[in-house]
Amino acid sequence: MTEFAVNIGLEVHIQLNSQSKAFCADSILFGQAPNTQISPISLAYPGTLPKINEAQIKKAVQLALAVDSEIREVSYFDRKSYFYPDLPKGYQLTQDNAPYCKGGHLDIIVGETLKRVAIHHIHMEEDAGKSIHTLDPKNSMIDLNRAGTPLLELVTDPCLETAEEAYQFLSRLRSLIRYLGISDGNMEQGSMRADCNVSIRPKVSTKLGERCEVKNVNSLRFAKKAIDYEINRQTKVIKAGGTIRQTTMDFDADKGVTRPLRDKEDVHDYRYFPDPDLPPLVLTKKYIQEVRAAMPVLPWEIENKMIEEHGISQQQAQTFAYDPELRSRFQEQLKLYPSAKKLANLYSNKIIPYIQSEGVSIKEMNLLNDQICGLLQLIDNGEVSSSKAYQLIFPELMKSDESPRNIAQRLDLIMAQSSDAELETLFKTIFDDNSEKVKAYQSGKKGLLGFFMGQAMKASGGKLNPKKAKDILQRMLDNQ
């Protein structure tokens, strides 16, 4: 694949958490009985007229401001015509020629590298209903509860180059919309869905290849798998002498493969034209400033401040920035324990993985600040090794409010506080018993350092301070 370059563009559909639909007052409550959240407007009865949801406008402006997009003072709504059974009007209200904002960017971290992902535009639109094909072997069912739900569609430039970058972008965007409070970002429930446009081209060419669009991917993991599969599929086709056709694809999550649904429609197939029932959307500078003033401090501003003040990694700062509850606990604990780096590492290595695996919040963990700080102090004092603190004591903290010291004593984990003289005596005995290995070490077999440490730990019952013992051992061997 080294001879090919990959271009990935994302179209992300974000369902807004307003109380009503985009152009009428119907509820958008999830999980209700089919066809109960509807009205003559969402069913497109003749003579009904749309009226835009004010909450949708405010949330749209919030996202545009957060990604530094240029907001148009005047934008328009268009009709996108296509005939699906779950689209009652026969068209979707959207923004084509003049979306409410254009440009912008969102930064992601891939490994240790910061990448700026360019955003082409964001536009407002409404969702379609839902076709259900599994309830009846002969008929498809239609649920129109979702029809008319307010959406934002964020479209990136085709500047992503790997499935991992796409994964990180979607993850970062989901964290942002949750932080702003404009959507719950629940992909499994359809609150955020991604269309992944994938193309490959020879590295020597600057012309983009024909793209295939994988539609409606509803999880971060599936998006990554779908893109990886599509990259490999297109590469094999081209290497075999074939050509890529512009195609709309479906992703089979069970089998991990993409399948063609239909040839990709061209823009003219949708017959866009201005909606005659909706007036132009006017967003004044005053209104935009009012929305900006009511927004919280943006996550990357918090990130930069935490990196500057505490010296933690960008990945750690990003995690704290997007989770106010986690950040608050971290800051409380810093009043009791002085090293932000060590505390942040405990979060990265144990606390956050536990939260993610168990699906709980920091509050639901019932971890006391004194327990966290006490655990780190045991390590700092050389009383317990970091490995035993993390592997044996930390799980016990999840079960009760017992102090880390009591747990360490109960599990017989407290290390001997040997003096330098006691350690030197121990190592002299080990050297006398293993004189040939001492000579081998001095001849260049430095890997034997681990052997001597193992003998010392065995002699002490595993209760030596490994760092202190290793420092003294190294000094004694070098001076032999």
XYZ file of C-alpha atoms in Angstrom:
480
model
C 0.000 0.000 0.000
C 3.035 2.249 0.152
C 2.550 3.344 -3.476
C -0.945 4.685 -2.732
C -2.113 7.709 -0.774
C -5.434 7.635 1.064
C -7.971 10.448 1.317
C -10.833 10.197 3.795
C -13.614 12.714 4.210
C -16.358 12.438 6.814
C -19.962 13.592 6.765
C -21.150 13.476 10.366
C -24.852 13.705 11.193
C -25.462 15.071 14.687
C -28.926 14.756 16.205
C -29.582 17.771 18.395
C -31.075 17.309 21.845
C -33.845 19.863 21.497
C -37.318 19.037 22.785
C -39.002 19.168 19.394
C -38.416 18.503 15.716
C -36.644 20.831 13.321
C -39.679 22.400 11.675
C -42.628 21.517 13.931
C -43.457 20.962 17.606
C -43.458 17.129 17.606
C -41.489 15.487 20.417
C -38.244 13.683 19.556
C -38.171 11.482 22.676
C -36.244 8.280 21.888
C -37.721 4.816 22.363
C -41.415 5.654 22.064
C -43.944 3.392 20.333
C -43.729 3.635 16.519
C -45.559 6.520 14.874
C -46.579 8.253 18.107
C -44.270 11.294 17.834
C -45.899 12.690 14.695
C -48.262 15.405 13.489
C -49.778 16.628 10.215
C -46.627 18.710 9.634
C -44.126 15.856 10.016
C -46.443 13.634 7.955
C -46.482 16.304 5.212
C -50.225 16.775 5.016
C -51.234 19.235 2.277
C -51.441 22.824 3.475
C -49.085 22.442 6.454
C -46.145 24.843 6.751
C -42.780 24.439 8.480
C -41.412 26.741 11.173
C -37.764 26.478 12.196
C -36.883 25.360 15.717
C -35.100 28.186 17.567
C -33.178 25.719 19.753
C -31.698 24.150 16.615
C -30.370 27.524 15.502
C -28.692 28.230 18.850
C -27.037 24.819 19.040
C -25.878 25.131 15.432
C -24.222 28.464 16.184
C -22.541 27.006 19.279
C -20.885 24.260 17.251
C -19.809 26.692 14.534
C -18.182 28.971 17.103
C -16.454 26.037 18.808
C -14.752 24.909 15.574
C -13.904 28.461 14.486
C -16.217 28.369 11.477
C -17.301 31.466 9.560
C -21.003 32.052 10.196
C -23.022 33.539 7.362
C -25.288 36.413 8.278
C -27.881 35.138 5.779
C -28.355 31.487 4.826
C -31.120 29.557 3.093
C -32.975 26.263 3.222
C -33.322 23.986 0.210
C -35.347 20.963 -0.753
C -33.333 17.819 -1.452
C -35.638 15.579 -3.461
C -35.589 11.827 -3.207
C -38.313 9.264 -2.873
C -37.863 6.895 0.039
C -40.844 5.405 1.924
C -39.596 6.900 5.204
C -39.495 10.458 3.805
C -43.136 11.639 3.854
C -42.629 14.912 1.978
C -40.664 13.380 -0.868
C -37.868 15.817 -0.040
C -35.626 16.705 2.865
C -35.285 20.234 4.195
C -31.571 20.993 4.236
C -29.036 23.672 3.277
C -27.182 23.195 0.007
C -26.108 26.376 -1.775
C -25.759 28.576 1.296
C -25.208 26.638 4.552
C -25.176 28.682 7.734
C -21.404 28.341 8.190
C -18.291 27.360 6.253
C -14.699 26.515 7.090
C -13.288 25.795 10.514
C -11.133 23.083 12.010
C -10.824 20.557 14.810
C -7.479 19.371 16.141
C -6.872 15.710 16.935
C -4.021 13.781 18.522
C -2.810 10.621 16.770
C -0.121 8.952 18.844
C 1.921 11.942 19.925
C 1.220 13.969 16.771
C -1.191 16.897 16.586
C -3.161 17.120 13.331
C -5.522 19.892 12.263
C -8.567 18.556 10.403
C -10.169 21.087 8.064
C -13.950 21.424 8.118
C -15.591 22.306 4.809
C -18.938 23.425 6.219
C -21.767 22.626 8.622
C -25.409 22.804 7.633
C -28.800 22.337 9.290
C -31.279 19.749 8.107
C -33.946 17.291 9.214
C -33.756 13.525 9.552
C -35.826 10.947 7.693
C -37.971 8.282 9.329
C -36.880 4.704 9.786
C -37.544 1.677 7.589
C -37.702 -1.632 9.465
C -37.189 -4.810 7.442
C -36.921 -7.449 10.183
C -40.433 -7.569 11.683
C -42.301 -9.037 8.728
C -40.863 -11.442 6.131
C -42.991 -9.966 3.349
C -43.312 -6.278 4.222
C -41.168 -3.389 5.382
C -42.443 -1.302 8.268
C -42.144 2.477 8.529
C -41.642 4.367 11.805
C -41.905 8.134 11.310
C -41.073 9.146 14.887
C -37.609 10.208 13.693
C -38.865 12.071 10.612
C -38.126 15.760 11.040
C -35.633 15.361 13.899
C -33.188 18.324 13.918
C -29.738 17.506 12.584
C -26.465 19.223 11.917
C -24.279 17.750 9.208
C -20.585 18.509 9.590
C -18.512 17.848 6.466
C -14.720 17.636 6.582
C -12.293 18.149 3.742
C -10.851 14.836 2.452
C -7.726 15.456 4.520
C -7.756 12.416 6.805
C -5.249 9.774 5.766
C -5.834 6.744 8.001
C -8.693 4.964 9.719
C -7.093 5.867 13.052
C -7.244 9.574 12.199
C -10.928 9.229 11.312
C -11.531 7.396 14.589
C -9.797 10.131 16.583
C -11.723 12.868 14.768
C -15.086 11.236 15.450
C -14.115 10.634 19.067
C -13.020 14.247 19.513
C -16.139 15.598 17.806
C -18.395 13.434 19.967
C -16.630 14.677 23.090
C -17.063 18.262 21.890
C -20.808 18.055 21.214
C -21.327 16.393 24.587
C -19.236 19.059 26.286
C -21.264 21.813 24.602
C -24.481 20.041 25.602
C -25.968 20.107 22.094
C -26.263 16.316 21.652
C -25.737 13.158 23.671
C -23.611 11.781 20.803
C -24.987 8.282 21.368
C -24.052 6.537 18.135
C -25.854 3.300 19.001
C -29.146 5.225 19.248
C -28.420 7.192 16.081
C -27.665 10.523 17.766
C -24.431 10.659 15.776
C -23.813 8.830 12.519
C -20.957 9.021 10.053
C -20.767 8.650 6.292
C -17.158 7.763 5.488
C -15.877 8.761 2.035
C -12.770 6.792 1.094
C -10.569 7.095 -1.984
C -7.035 6.103 -2.891
C -4.670 7.489 -5.503
C -1.080 6.959 -6.605
C 1.250 8.932 -4.361
C 2.734 10.611 -7.411
C -0.686 12.047 -8.321
C -2.444 14.995 -6.681
C -5.823 14.189 -8.261
C -8.238 12.534 -5.852
C -9.363 9.031 -6.719
C -12.988 7.988 -7.162
C -14.601 7.811 -3.744
C -16.822 5.211 -2.192
C -19.122 6.349 0.589
C -19.801 3.986 3.497
C -23.189 5.132 4.817
C -24.584 5.517 8.315
C -21.809 3.966 10.397
C -23.042 3.997 13.981
C -19.980 3.379 16.159
C -16.408 4.628 16.350
C -15.061 1.093 16.178
C -17.164 0.220 13.141
C -16.057 3.414 11.379
C -12.431 2.424 11.821
C -13.064 -1.127 10.621
C -15.138 0.011 7.638
C -12.490 2.479 6.480
C -9.647 -0.021 6.874
C -11.599 -2.624 4.917
C -12.490 -0.147 2.181
C -8.864 1.000 1.816
C -7.721 -2.613 1.433
C -10.551 -3.434 -0.976
C -9.845 -0.483 -3.263
C -6.120 -1.210 -3.198
C -6.695 -4.814 -4.306
C -9.037 -3.701 -7.111
C -6.522 -1.215 -8.516
C -3.568 -3.600 -8.184
C -5.570 -6.202 -10.106
C -6.043 -3.718 -12.961
C -9.618 -2.757 -12.099
C -11.175 0.661 -11.578
C -13.093 2.167 -8.679
C -16.622 3.399 -9.382
C -18.257 6.058 -7.260
C -20.474 3.870 -5.091
C -22.558 4.038 -1.931
C -21.546 1.213 0.397
C -23.024 -0.480 3.451
C -20.896 -1.884 6.282
C -21.749 -5.352 7.588
C -20.557 -5.116 11.192
C -20.935 -8.859 11.829
C -18.669 -9.843 8.937
C -16.516 -6.703 8.923
C -16.990 -6.061 5.196
C -18.433 -3.311 3.006
C -21.011 -4.051 0.309
C -22.325 -1.877 -2.534
C -25.825 -0.486 -2.050
C -26.153 1.593 -5.203
C -24.175 3.830 -7.519
C -23.488 7.114 -5.768
C -25.974 9.799 -6.732
C -24.721 12.977 -8.357
C -25.857 16.294 -6.935
C -28.231 16.893 -9.844
C -30.060 13.666 -8.969
C -31.391 15.371 -5.856
C -32.849 18.337 -7.776
C -32.013 20.872 -5.081
C -34.022 24.077 -5.155
C -34.799 26.809 -2.565
C -37.627 25.972 -0.178
C -40.435 28.477 -0.813
C -42.042 28.028 2.620
C -39.074 29.032 4.799
C -37.681 32.579 4.870
C -33.919 33.239 4.811
C -32.201 32.532 8.127
C -30.655 35.771 9.429
C -28.002 35.494 12.152
C -27.021 38.955 13.336
C -23.657 39.758 14.901
C -25.489 40.651 18.106
C -27.181 37.243 18.255
C -23.907 35.420 17.577
C -22.175 37.389 20.341
C -24.977 36.526 22.773
C -24.560 32.827 22.002
C -20.770 33.093 22.347
C -21.066 34.848 25.721
C -23.238 32.042 27.109
C -20.875 29.243 26.014
C -18.495 27.496 28.428
C -14.722 27.849 28.139
C -13.684 25.674 25.197
C -11.896 22.397 25.973
C -8.629 23.236 24.190
C -8.295 26.398 26.266
C -8.536 24.219 29.373
C -6.056 21.748 27.835
C -3.436 24.419 27.212
C -3.836 25.819 30.713
C -3.464 22.390 32.345
C -0.374 21.567 30.280
C 1.187 24.909 31.192
C 0.330 24.729 34.893
C 0.848 21.017 35.587
C 3.207 19.721 32.886
C 0.963 16.764 32.064
C 0.745 15.266 28.574
C -1.585 16.653 25.931
C -3.561 13.411 25.873
C -4.066 13.590 29.642
C -5.018 17.266 29.500
C -7.513 16.516 26.730
C -9.183 13.826 28.825
C -9.585 16.178 31.789
C -10.717 19.077 29.599
C -13.689 17.186 28.157
C -14.819 15.719 31.496
C -15.574 18.479 34.053
C -16.345 15.960 36.809
C -13.043 14.138 36.304
C -11.165 17.437 36.132
C -12.764 18.662 39.358
C -11.677 15.539 41.257
C -8.152 15.804 39.856
C -7.900 19.409 41.021
C -9.244 18.513 44.479
C -6.599 15.810 44.829
C -3.821 18.182 43.785
C -4.493 20.093 47.016
C -3.545 16.932 48.936
C -0.784 15.562 46.711
C 1.888 17.753 45.083
C 2.866 15.894 41.878
C 0.385 16.520 39.053
C 2.336 14.241 36.696
C 2.219 11.229 39.017
C -1.437 11.836 39.787
C -2.274 12.166 36.076
C -0.393 8.928 35.362
C -2.513 7.126 37.967
C -5.600 8.403 36.167
C -4.237 7.271 32.785
C -3.094 3.839 33.968
C -5.860 2.813 36.380
C -8.735 5.207 37.024
C -9.766 6.057 33.454
C -9.416 2.448 32.167
C -11.616 1.349 35.087
C -14.214 4.015 34.262
C -14.253 2.953 30.608
C -14.394 -0.792 31.246
C -17.088 -0.590 33.932
C -19.135 2.183 32.321
C -19.179 4.280 35.489
C -18.328 7.871 36.366
C -15.619 9.015 38.776
C -18.373 9.741 41.313
C -19.775 6.215 41.013
C -16.348 4.706 41.710
C -16.651 5.855 45.362
C -12.924 6.533 45.491
C -11.975 8.931 48.266
C -9.422 11.647 47.572
C -7.441 10.476 50.614
C -7.273 6.964 49.160
C -5.862 8.146 45.836
C -3.285 10.402 47.433
C -2.422 7.807 50.082
C -1.701 5.227 47.391
C 0.746 7.546 45.637
C 2.411 8.470 48.924
C 3.075 4.784 49.663
C 4.905 4.568 46.330
C 6.802 7.821 46.911
C 7.937 6.677 50.369
C 9.302 3.456 48.925
C 6.951 1.387 51.064
C 5.167 -0.319 48.167
C 6.279 -0.834 44.572
C 4.214 0.884 41.895
C 3.350 -2.465 40.303
C 1.935 -3.880 43.542
C 0.176 -0.606 44.320
C -1.569 -0.660 40.945
C -2.198 -4.396 40.650
C -3.055 -5.370 44.234
C -3.986 -2.318 46.298
C -5.959 -0.322 43.713
C -8.576 -3.086 43.134
C -9.102 -3.258 46.906
C -9.836 0.469 47.001
C -12.841 -0.204 44.766
C -14.408 -2.380 47.470
C -14.316 -0.158 50.568
C -13.073 3.086 52.105
C -10.139 1.273 53.731
C -6.887 3.230 53.587
C -4.157 2.123 51.156
C -1.742 1.664 54.069
C -4.103 -0.701 55.884
C -4.609 -2.672 52.674
C -0.840 -2.880 52.122
C -0.326 -4.118 55.679
C -3.190 -6.608 55.436
C -1.756 -8.015 52.190
C 1.789 -7.974 53.613
C 3.051 -5.666 50.863
C 5.048 -3.127 52.901
C 8.662 -3.265 51.776
C 11.558 -3.478 54.201
C 13.159 -0.107 54.853
C 16.713 -1.413 54.684
C 19.633 0.911 55.283
C 22.423 1.295 52.726
C 24.721 -0.760 54.954
C 22.186 -3.603 55.205
C 21.761 -3.712 51.441
C 25.520 -3.658 50.864
C 25.929 -6.609 53.237
C 23.200 -8.521 51.400
C 24.782 -7.926 47.988
C 28.272 -8.865 49.231
C 26.873 -12.225 50.300
C 25.235 -12.680 46.884
C 28.510 -11.740 45.120
C 30.465 -14.247 47.229
C 27.988 -16.993 46.313
C 28.062 -16.097 42.605
C 31.623 -14.960 41.908
C 31.635 -16.352 38.348
C 28.576 -14.312 37.454
C 30.202 -11.196 38.920
C 33.169 -11.748 36.576
C 30.809 -12.299 33.647
C 29.024 -9.027 34.433
C 32.331 -7.179 34.517
C 33.216 -8.770 31.163
C 30.219 -7.108 29.558
C 27.200 -9.307 30.334
C 25.188 -6.441 31.796
C 21.964 -8.443 31.612
C 23.101 -10.250 34.758
C 22.016 -7.195 36.737
C 18.529 -8.726 36.746
C 19.910 -11.975 38.140
C 21.484 -10.216 41.128
C 18.300 -8.238 41.762
C 16.307 -11.471 41.632
C 18.594 -13.064 44.221
C 18.216 -10.049 46.501
C 14.419 -10.008 46.201
C 14.330 -13.754 46.878
C 16.490 -13.379 49.972
C 14.286 -10.572 51.312
C 10.995 -12.271 50.540
C 10.256 -9.695 47.835
C 10.164 -6.797 50.273
C 13.148 -4.739 49.173
C 12.670 -1.270 47.751
C 13.600 -2.152 44.159
C 14.770 1.320 43.138
C 17.010 1.803 46.150
C 18.343 -1.752 45.917
C 19.068 -1.433 42.196
C 20.956 1.851 42.674
C 23.199 0.308 45.340
C 23.674 -2.900 43.333
C 24.694 -0.923 40.235
C 27.193 1.121 42.225
C 28.724 -1.941 43.874
C 29.088 -3.871 40.613
C 30.659 -0.907 38.845
C 33.181 -0.529 41.669
C 34.117 -4.226 41.913
